Coordinates of C-alpha atoms in Angstrom, one line a residue:
M991 CA 5.3 -9.8 -17.2
L992 CA 3.1 -12.9 -17.2
Y993 CA 4.6 -16.1 -15.9
N994 CA 3.4 -19.6 -16.7
P995 CA 6.0 -21.7 -14.8
S996 CA 6.8 -25.2 -15.9
H997 CA 8.6 -26.2 -12.7
L998 CA 5.6 -26.3 -10.4
F999 CA 5.6 -29.3 -8.1
A1000 CA 2.7 -31.6 -7.2
M1001 CA 1.0 -30.6 -4.0
G1002 CA 0.9 -33.3 -1.2
D1003 CA 1.5 -33.6 2.5
D1004 CA 5.2 -32.7 2.1
F1005 CA 6.1 -29.2 1.0
P1006 CA 9.5 -28.2 -0.4
V1007 CA 11.6 -25.6 1.2
V1008 CA 11.2 -22.4 -0.8
R1009 CA 12.0 -19.9 1.9
T1010 CA 15.4 -18.1 1.6
P1011 CA 18.1 -20.2 3.5
L1012 CA 18.9 -18.8 6.9
A1013 CA 22.5 -17.8 5.9
Q1014 CA 21.1 -15.7 3.0
R1015 CA 18.3 -13.8 4.8
K1016 CA 18.7 -10.1 5.1
F1017 CA 17.3 -9.8 8.6
V1018 CA 16.1 -12.3 11.2
S1019 CA 13.6 -11.4 14.0
K1020 CA 13.3 -13.7 16.9
T1021 CA 9.7 -12.6 17.6
V1022 CA 8.7 -13.2 13.9
E1023 CA 10.3 -16.7 14.0
E1024 CA 8.4 -17.4 17.3
A1025 CA 5.2 -16.3 15.6
I1026 CA 5.8 -18.7 12.7
K1027 CA 6.5 -21.6 15.2
A1028 CA 3.3 -20.8 17.1
F1029 CA 1.2 -20.7 13.9
K1030 CA 2.6 -23.9 12.6
A1031 CA 2.2 -25.7 15.9
R1032 CA -1.5 -24.8 16.3
V1033 CA -2.8 -24.7 12.7
A1034 CA -3.7 -28.2 11.5
D1035 CA -3.7 -27.2 7.8
K1036 CA -0.1 -27.8 6.9
E1037 CA -0.3 -25.9 3.7
Q1038 CA -1.4 -22.8 5.5
G1039 CA 1.5 -23.2 7.9
W1040 CA 3.9 -23.6 5.0
L1041 CA 2.5 -20.5 3.3
F1042 CA 2.7 -18.4 6.5
E1043 CA 6.3 -19.5 7.0
N1044 CA 7.2 -18.5 3.4
C1045 CA 5.2 -15.3 3.1
F1046 CA 5.1 -13.5 6.5
P1047 CA 8.9 -13.0 6.8
N1048 CA 9.5 -12.5 3.1
T1049 CA 10.1 -8.7 3.5
L1050 CA 12.7 -9.4 6.2
D1051 CA 14.2 -12.4 4.4
T1052 CA 14.7 -10.7 1.0
T1053 CA 14.1 -7.0 0.8
V1054 CA 15.6 -5.0 3.7
F1055 CA 19.1 -3.5 3.9
H1056 CA 19.6 -2.4 7.5
S1057 CA 22.6 -0.4 8.7
T1058 CA 23.6 2.5 10.9
I1059 CA 24.5 5.9 9.4
N1060 CA 25.7 8.7 11.6
K1061 CA 24.7 6.7 14.7
R1062 CA 21.2 6.4 13.4
P1063 CA 19.4 3.3 12.1
D1064 CA 18.8 3.3 8.4
T1065 CA 16.7 0.8 6.5
Y1066 CA 16.4 0.7 2.7
V1067 CA 13.6 -1.6 1.5
I1068 CA 13.2 -2.8 -2.1
T1069 CA 9.9 -4.1 -3.5
G1070 CA 11.2 -7.5 -4.4
D1071 CA 12.1 -7.8 -8.1
I1072 CA 12.6 -4.0 -8.5
D1073 CA 15.7 -2.6 -6.8
A1074 CA 14.1 0.7 -5.7
M1075 CA 12.3 1.9 -2.5
W1076 CA 8.7 3.0 -2.9
L1077 CA 7.5 5.1 0.0
R1078 CA 4.2 3.3 -0.1
D1079 CA 5.5 -0.3 -0.6
S1080 CA 8.2 0.0 2.0
C1081 CA 5.7 1.0 4.7
A1082 CA 3.3 -1.6 3.7
Q1083 CA 6.0 -4.3 3.6
V1084 CA 7.1 -3.7 7.2
W1085 CA 3.7 -2.7 8.6
P1086 CA 2.7 -6.3 9.6
Y1087 CA 5.7 -6.4 12.0
I1088 CA 4.5 -3.4 14.1
P1089 CA 2.6 -5.7 16.6
F1090 CA 5.9 -7.3 17.5
I1091 CA 8.3 -4.4 17.9
H1092 CA 7.5 -3.6 21.6
K1093 CA 9.2 -6.9 22.6
D1094 CA 11.9 -7.0 19.9
E1095 CA 14.2 -4.0 20.0
K1096 CA 16.2 -5.2 17.0
L1097 CA 13.0 -5.2 14.9
A1098 CA 12.0 -1.8 16.3
N1099 CA 15.3 -0.5 15.3
L1100 CA 14.7 -1.7 11.7
I1101 CA 11.4 0.1 11.6
A1102 CA 13.0 3.3 12.9
G1103 CA 15.5 2.9 10.1
V1104 CA 12.6 2.9 7.6
V1105 CA 11.2 6.0 9.1
N1106 CA 14.6 7.7 8.9
R1107 CA 15.2 6.7 5.3
Q1108 CA 11.7 7.8 4.3
T1109 CA 12.2 11.2 6.0
Q1110 CA 15.4 11.6 3.9
F1111 CA 13.6 10.7 0.7
I1112 CA 10.6 13.1 1.3
I1113 CA 13.1 16.0 1.9
E1114 CA 14.8 15.1 -1.4
D1115 CA 11.5 15.3 -3.3
P1116 CA 8.0 15.1 -1.9
Y1117 CA 6.6 14.5 -5.3
A1118 CA 8.6 11.4 -6.1
N1119 CA 7.2 7.9 -5.3
A1120 CA 10.3 5.7 -5.6
F1121 CA 14.0 6.2 -4.8
Y1122 CA 17.4 4.5 -4.9
K1123 CA 19.8 4.0 -2.1
D1124 CA 22.7 4.7 -4.4
V1125 CA 22.2 8.2 -5.8
T1126 CA 24.5 7.4 -8.8
M1127 CA 22.1 4.8 -10.1
V1128 CA 20.5 5.9 -13.4
S1129 CA 16.7 5.3 -13.6
E1130 CA 15.2 3.7 -16.7
W1131 CA 12.8 6.7 -16.4
K1132 CA 15.5 9.3 -16.6
T1133 CA 13.9 10.9 -19.8
D1134 CA 10.5 11.5 -18.1
L1135 CA 9.4 15.0 -18.6
T1136 CA 9.4 16.1 -15.0
D1137 CA 11.9 17.4 -12.5
M1138 CA 14.0 14.2 -12.2
K1139 CA 16.8 14.4 -9.6
P1140 CA 19.7 12.1 -8.8
G1141 CA 18.6 9.1 -6.7
I1142 CA 15.0 9.1 -7.9
H1143 CA 13.7 6.0 -9.6
E1144 CA 10.3 7.4 -10.5
R1145 CA 8.5 10.7 -10.0
K1146 CA 4.8 9.9 -10.0
W1147 CA 2.9 12.1 -7.7
E1148 CA 0.6 10.0 -5.5
I1149 CA -1.1 11.2 -2.3
D1150 CA -0.5 7.9 -0.5
S1151 CA 3.2 8.2 -0.9
L1152 CA 3.2 10.9 1.8
C1153 CA 0.5 9.2 3.9
Y1154 CA 2.1 5.8 4.4
P1155 CA 5.2 7.3 6.1
I1156 CA 3.0 9.1 8.6
R1157 CA 1.0 5.9 9.2
L1158 CA 4.2 3.9 9.9
A1159 CA 5.8 6.6 12.1
Y1160 CA 2.6 7.0 14.1
A1161 CA 2.2 3.3 14.7
Y1162 CA 5.9 3.0 15.6
W1163 CA 5.6 5.9 18.1
K1164 CA 2.4 4.5 19.7
K1165 CA 3.9 1.0 20.1
T1166 CA 7.4 1.9 21.3
K1167 CA 7.0 5.5 22.8
H1168 CA 10.4 6.1 21.2
K1169 CA 11.1 9.7 20.0
E1170 CA 14.5 9.4 18.3
P1171 CA 13.3 9.4 14.7
F1172 CA 11.2 12.5 15.1
D1173 CA 13.8 15.2 14.9
A1174 CA 14.2 18.4 13.0
N1175 CA 14.5 16.5 9.7
W1176 CA 11.2 14.7 10.4
I1177 CA 9.5 18.0 11.1
T1178 CA 10.9 19.3 7.8
A1179 CA 9.4 16.3 6.0
I1180 CA 6.0 16.9 7.7
K1181 CA 6.1 20.6 6.6
L1182 CA 6.9 19.5 3.0
T1183 CA 4.0 17.0 3.1
L1184 CA 1.6 19.8 4.2
Q1185 CA 3.0 22.1 1.6
T1186 CA 2.6 19.5 -1.2
F1187 CA -0.9 18.6 -0.2
K1188 CA -1.9 22.3 -0.3
E1189 CA -0.2 22.9 -3.6
Q1190 CA -2.2 20.0 -5.0
Q1191 CA -5.5 21.4 -3.9
R1192 CA -4.9 23.6 -6.9
K1193 CA -6.9 26.5 -5.7
T1194 CA -5.2 29.3 -7.6
D1195 CA -3.1 27.4 -10.2
R1196 CA -2.0 23.9 -11.2
G1197 CA 1.0 23.9 -8.9
P1198 CA 4.6 23.0 -9.7
Y1199 CA 4.2 19.4 -10.6
R1200 CA 3.9 18.0 -14.1
F1201 CA 4.8 14.7 -15.6
Q1202 CA 4.8 13.1 -19.0
R1203 CA 6.5 9.9 -20.4
E1204 CA 7.1 8.7 -23.9
T1205 CA 5.3 5.4 -23.7
A1206 CA 2.7 3.2 -25.4
K1207 CA 0.9 2.8 -22.1
P1208 CA -1.6 5.7 -21.6
T1209 CA -1.8 5.0 -17.9
D1210 CA 1.9 5.9 -17.5
S1211 CA 1.6 9.5 -18.6
L1212 CA -0.5 12.6 -18.0
P1213 CA -2.4 14.6 -20.6
M1214 CA -2.8 18.4 -20.8
D1215 CA 0.8 19.3 -20.9
G1216 CA 1.6 16.9 -18.0
Y1217 CA -0.8 18.4 -15.5
G1218 CA -3.6 15.9 -16.0
F1219 CA -7.3 16.5 -16.7
P1220 CA -8.7 19.7 -15.1
V1221 CA -10.4 20.0 -11.7
K1222 CA -12.6 22.5 -10.1
P1223 CA -11.2 23.6 -6.7
T1224 CA -13.1 22.0 -3.9
G1225 CA -10.7 21.6 -1.0
L1226 CA -9.8 18.0 -2.1
I1227 CA -6.2 17.1 -3.0
C1228 CA -5.2 16.1 -6.5
S1229 CA -3.4 12.8 -6.9
M1230 CA -2.1 12.5 -10.5
F1231 CA -1.4 8.8 -10.0
R1232 CA -3.1 6.0 -8.1
P1233 CA -1.3 3.6 -5.7
S1234 CA -1.0 1.3 -8.7
D1235 CA 1.3 3.9 -10.2
D1236 CA -1.4 4.3 -13.0
A1237 CA -2.6 7.8 -13.9
T1238 CA -5.8 9.0 -12.5
I1239 CA -8.7 9.9 -14.8
Y1240 CA -10.3 12.5 -12.5
P1241 CA -7.5 13.8 -10.2
Y1242 CA -9.4 13.8 -7.0
L1243 CA -8.7 10.2 -6.0
I1244 CA -11.2 9.5 -3.2
P1245 CA -9.5 6.7 -1.3
S1246 CA -6.3 8.6 -1.1
N1247 CA -8.1 11.8 0.1
F1248 CA -9.7 9.7 2.9
F1249 CA -6.2 8.4 3.8
A1250 CA -4.8 11.9 3.8
V1251 CA -7.4 13.0 6.4
T1252 CA -6.4 10.2 8.7
S1253 CA -2.7 10.9 8.1
L1254 CA -3.0 14.6 8.7
K1255 CA -4.7 14.0 12.1
Q1256 CA -2.0 11.5 13.1
A1257 CA 0.7 13.9 12.1
A1258 CA -0.9 16.7 14.1
E1259 CA -1.1 14.5 17.2
M1260 CA 2.5 13.6 16.9
V1261 CA 3.6 17.2 16.3
T1262 CA 1.6 18.3 19.4
A1263 CA 3.1 15.6 21.6
L1264 CA 6.7 15.7 20.4
T1265 CA 7.4 19.3 19.5
S1266 CA 6.6 22.9 20.3
E1267 CA 5.4 23.5 16.7
T1268 CA 1.9 24.5 17.7
A1269 CA 1.2 26.4 14.5
L1270 CA 2.1 23.4 12.4
S1271 CA -0.2 21.2 14.3
K1272 CA -3.1 23.6 13.8
E1273 CA -2.3 23.8 10.1
L1274 CA -2.3 20.0 9.8
L1275 CA -5.7 19.8 11.6
A1276 CA -7.1 22.6 9.5
L1277 CA -6.3 20.9 6.3
A1278 CA -7.7 17.6 7.6
T1279 CA -10.9 19.3 8.4
E1280 CA -11.1 21.0 5.0
V1281 CA -10.5 17.8 3.1
E1282 CA -12.9 15.9 5.3
S1283 CA -15.6 18.5 4.6
A1284 CA -14.9 18.4 0.9
L1285 CA -15.3 14.6 0.9
K1286 CA -18.7 14.9 2.5
Q1287 CA -19.7 17.2 -0.3
H1288 CA -18.1 15.6 -3.3
A1289 CA -17.1 12.0 -2.7
T1290 CA -20.5 10.2 -2.9
Y1291 CA -22.7 9.1 -5.8
K1292 CA -26.3 7.9 -5.7
H1293 CA -26.1 4.5 -7.4
P1294 CA -29.4 3.1 -8.8
E1295 CA -28.6 -0.4 -7.4
F1296 CA -26.4 0.1 -4.4
G1297 CA -27.6 3.4 -3.0
E1298 CA -25.2 6.1 -1.8
I1299 CA -21.6 4.9 -2.5
Y1300 CA -18.1 6.5 -2.6
A1301 CA -16.8 7.2 -6.0
F1302 CA -13.2 6.2 -6.9
E1303 CA -12.4 9.6 -8.5
V1304 CA -14.2 12.9 -9.1
D1305 CA -13.2 16.2 -10.7
G1306 CA -15.3 18.8 -8.8
Y1307 CA -17.4 19.4 -11.9
G1308 CA -19.9 16.7 -11.0
N1309 CA -18.2 13.8 -12.9
H1310 CA -17.6 10.5 -11.1
N1311 CA -15.5 7.5 -11.9
L1312 CA -17.2 4.5 -10.4
M1313 CA -14.7 1.6 -10.0
D1314 CA -12.2 0.2 -7.5
D1315 CA -8.6 -0.8 -8.0
A1316 CA -6.8 -3.6 -6.1
N1317 CA -4.0 -1.4 -4.8
I1318 CA -4.3 0.0 -1.3
P1319 CA -5.6 2.7 -0.6
S1320 CA -8.7 1.4 -2.3
L1321 CA -12.3 2.0 -1.5
L1322 CA -12.5 -1.6 -0.3
A1323 CA -9.6 -1.2 2.1
L1324 CA -10.6 2.1 3.7
P1325 CA -11.3 0.6 7.2
Y1326 CA -7.9 -1.1 7.1
L1327 CA -6.3 2.3 6.9
D1328 CA -8.4 3.6 9.8
A1329 CA -10.1 6.0 7.4
M1330 CA -13.6 4.9 8.6
P1331 CA -15.3 2.2 10.5
V1332 CA -16.4 -1.0 8.7
S1333 CA -19.9 -0.2 9.9
D1334 CA -20.1 3.1 7.9
P1335 CA -23.3 2.6 5.9
V1336 CA -21.9 4.3 2.8
Y1337 CA -18.8 2.1 3.0
Q1338 CA -21.0 -1.0 3.2
N1339 CA -22.9 0.1 0.1
T1340 CA -19.6 0.8 -1.6
R1341 CA -18.2 -2.6 -0.5
R1342 CA -21.1 -4.4 -2.2
F1343 CA -20.5 -2.3 -5.4
C1344 CA -16.8 -3.0 -5.4
L1345 CA -17.3 -6.8 -5.1
S1346 CA -19.9 -6.9 -7.9
Q1347 CA -19.9 -7.0 -11.7
S1348 CA -20.8 -3.3 -11.5
N1349 CA -17.2 -2.6 -10.7
P1350 CA -15.4 -2.8 -14.1
F1351 CA -12.3 -4.3 -12.5
F1352 CA -14.0 -7.0 -10.5
Y1353 CA -13.3 -10.4 -12.1
K1354 CA -15.1 -13.7 -11.3
G1355 CA -14.0 -17.1 -12.5
E1356 CA -15.1 -20.6 -11.6
K1357 CA -13.1 -20.7 -8.3
F1358 CA -11.7 -17.2 -7.8
E1359 CA -13.1 -13.7 -7.6
G1360 CA -11.5 -10.4 -6.8
I1361 CA -10.5 -7.0 -8.0
G1362 CA -7.8 -6.2 -10.5
G1363 CA -7.0 -3.0 -12.3
P1364 CA -5.4 -1.6 -15.5
H1365 CA -1.8 -1.8 -14.2
V1366 CA -0.8 -5.2 -15.7
G1367 CA -2.4 -4.4 -19.0
K1368 CA -4.7 -7.4 -19.1
A1369 CA -8.3 -8.1 -18.2
D1370 CA -9.3 -10.9 -15.9
M1371 CA -6.2 -10.6 -13.7
I1372 CA -7.1 -10.8 -10.0
W1373 CA -4.8 -9.2 -7.5
P1374 CA -4.3 -11.2 -4.2
L1375 CA -4.1 -7.7 -2.5
S1376 CA -7.8 -7.3 -3.2
I1377 CA -8.7 -10.6 -1.7
I1378 CA -6.5 -9.9 1.3
A1379 CA -8.1 -6.4 1.8
R1380 CA -11.5 -8.0 1.6
G1381 CA -10.6 -10.5 4.3
L1382 CA -9.0 -7.9 6.5
T1383 CA -12.1 -5.7 6.4
S1384 CA -14.7 -8.4 6.7
T1385 CA -16.7 -9.2 9.8
D1386 CA -18.4 -12.2 8.2
Q1387 CA -16.6 -15.5 9.1
Q1388 CA -17.8 -17.2 6.0
E1389 CA -16.5 -14.4 3.8
I1390 CA -13.1 -14.6 5.6
K1391 CA -13.0 -18.3 5.1
H1392 CA -13.8 -17.8 1.4
C1393 CA -10.9 -15.4 1.1
L1394 CA -8.5 -17.8 2.9
K1395 CA -9.6 -20.6 0.5
M1396 CA -9.0 -18.5 -2.6
L1397 CA -5.6 -17.3 -1.4
K1398 CA -4.4 -20.7 -0.5
A1399 CA -5.4 -22.0 -4.0
S1400 CA -3.8 -19.1 -5.8
H1401 CA 0.0 -19.5 -5.1
A1402 CA 0.3 -22.0 -8.1
G1403 CA 2.6 -24.2 -6.2
T1404 CA 5.3 -21.5 -5.6
G1405 CA 4.5 -21.0 -1.9
F1406 CA 4.2 -17.3 -2.4
M1407 CA 1.6 -14.7 -3.4
H1408 CA 1.9 -12.8 -6.6
E1409 CA 1.0 -9.4 -8.0
S1410 CA -1.9 -10.8 -10.0
F1411 CA -3.2 -14.1 -11.5
Q1412 CA -5.6 -15.1 -14.2
K1413 CA -9.1 -15.6 -12.8
D1414 CA -9.3 -19.2 -14.0
D1415 CA -5.6 -20.2 -14.0
P1416 CA -3.4 -19.0 -11.1
S1417 CA -0.3 -20.5 -12.8
K1418 CA -0.5 -17.5 -15.1
F1419 CA 0.7 -14.8 -12.8
T1420 CA 2.7 -11.6 -12.7
R1421 CA 5.7 -10.9 -10.5
S1422 CA 7.1 -14.0 -8.8
W1423 CA 8.7 -11.8 -6.1
F1424 CA 6.4 -9.2 -4.7
A1425 CA 7.1 -8.7 -1.0
W1426 CA 4.1 -6.5 -0.2
A1427 CA 1.6 -9.2 -1.3
N1428 CA 3.5 -11.8 0.6
T1429 CA 3.8 -9.9 3.9
I1430 CA 0.2 -8.6 4.0
Y1431 CA -1.0 -12.1 3.3
G1432 CA 1.0 -13.1 6.4
E1433 CA -0.7 -10.2 8.3
F1434 CA -4.1 -11.5 7.3
L1435 CA -3.2 -15.1 8.4
W1436 CA -1.9 -13.8 11.7
K1437 CA -5.0 -11.8 12.3
V1438 CA -7.2 -14.8 11.7
F1439 CA -4.9 -17.0 13.8
K1440 CA -5.3 -14.5 16.8
E1441 CA -9.0 -13.8 16.4
T1442 CA -10.8 -16.8 14.7
P1443 CA -8.2 -19.6 14.4
Q1444 CA -11.0 -22.2 13.7
L1445 CA -11.2 -20.7 10.2
L1446 CA -7.7 -21.8 9.4
G1447 CA -8.6 -25.5 9.6

């Protein structure tokens, strides 16, 4: 849905209070509040301070439902304007708080609750991407031609849906050294993740997953009886949908396969350290090695202008889809996910491609430039996520400053980030309440504040 709000205020030295009132906030973290105070005290640019105060705590303020179930922490996280918990989004929304949890037990407990809730959801259905807390809720997608179960909001198979929970669990464990969430249920979820990845290598058959939807949007359904376009077995893992929830064209989605390699290695390290499941750890590492080898063989393309680059999607038959999408994992964001160093020469070539007119979803206006994608159904719609990913993966201070400037000018007077905005008119935006974009923007601002505060003005 595209918004063109009429209630936007005139920007000046005074900024209105748009953050959720204290009494209505879902969760309050003392360390996050201290970070906000420190940022505002030291950053001369008052608008940046205002935006940080609004955006960085937005996930905590508005989207988390934290409780204790059977003496264990439980945290249900909605995306914002959609009352459902995506495995990907919920991880991404709380990820920016990881640096604070070692000195904030209450916040650490909230993150542990996310890990526990995600474990439960993966056990319910490792192929689903979004779930309800209340299993009696009826999804608007209940008629999808797939194995829909109670409590599932949507059942689009996306590799990253199983990678993000590992990323969060690994970071939580490294930061706190706590072992409580990593019980027999967690091991079951890891085994299901491994099984699902192997099924979607599609070495002998197409696997158990299929999906179709009666819709006018071709990106919301899969061809070929719901199995998607064919692939030649290579060792790569099929992802039938992208992290945008749009259908892939060629099912070997390269950014997500890179993410899977990192996640499998992290899971293996945790299983080795926390359990006696030696065989499982070896299987996880073996699959990581296999996918990593397949990426070296099939993921790159010799571009006439940019040299060797990573393709966005391939099919194993030699076909390549050359593009990038704003949603993470993207090609641009691979170093942010620890999938490779920023210095990787093929990544640097790919980065130049992604941020050029050779990428069909790179949009450039008079003041703004960034990557979009087909998800919102319109061309020329830049996603702040892509500008943020560009800034988070840049080592060039002028580029980082450019990203900061664009993001500060894109909120259209609302004080928050959005899903996307029109390249020449940020007041034309989609999703007024999109917590992932808000919180990762806060993560970017905090990173700059800690490393190069002079760029904030």
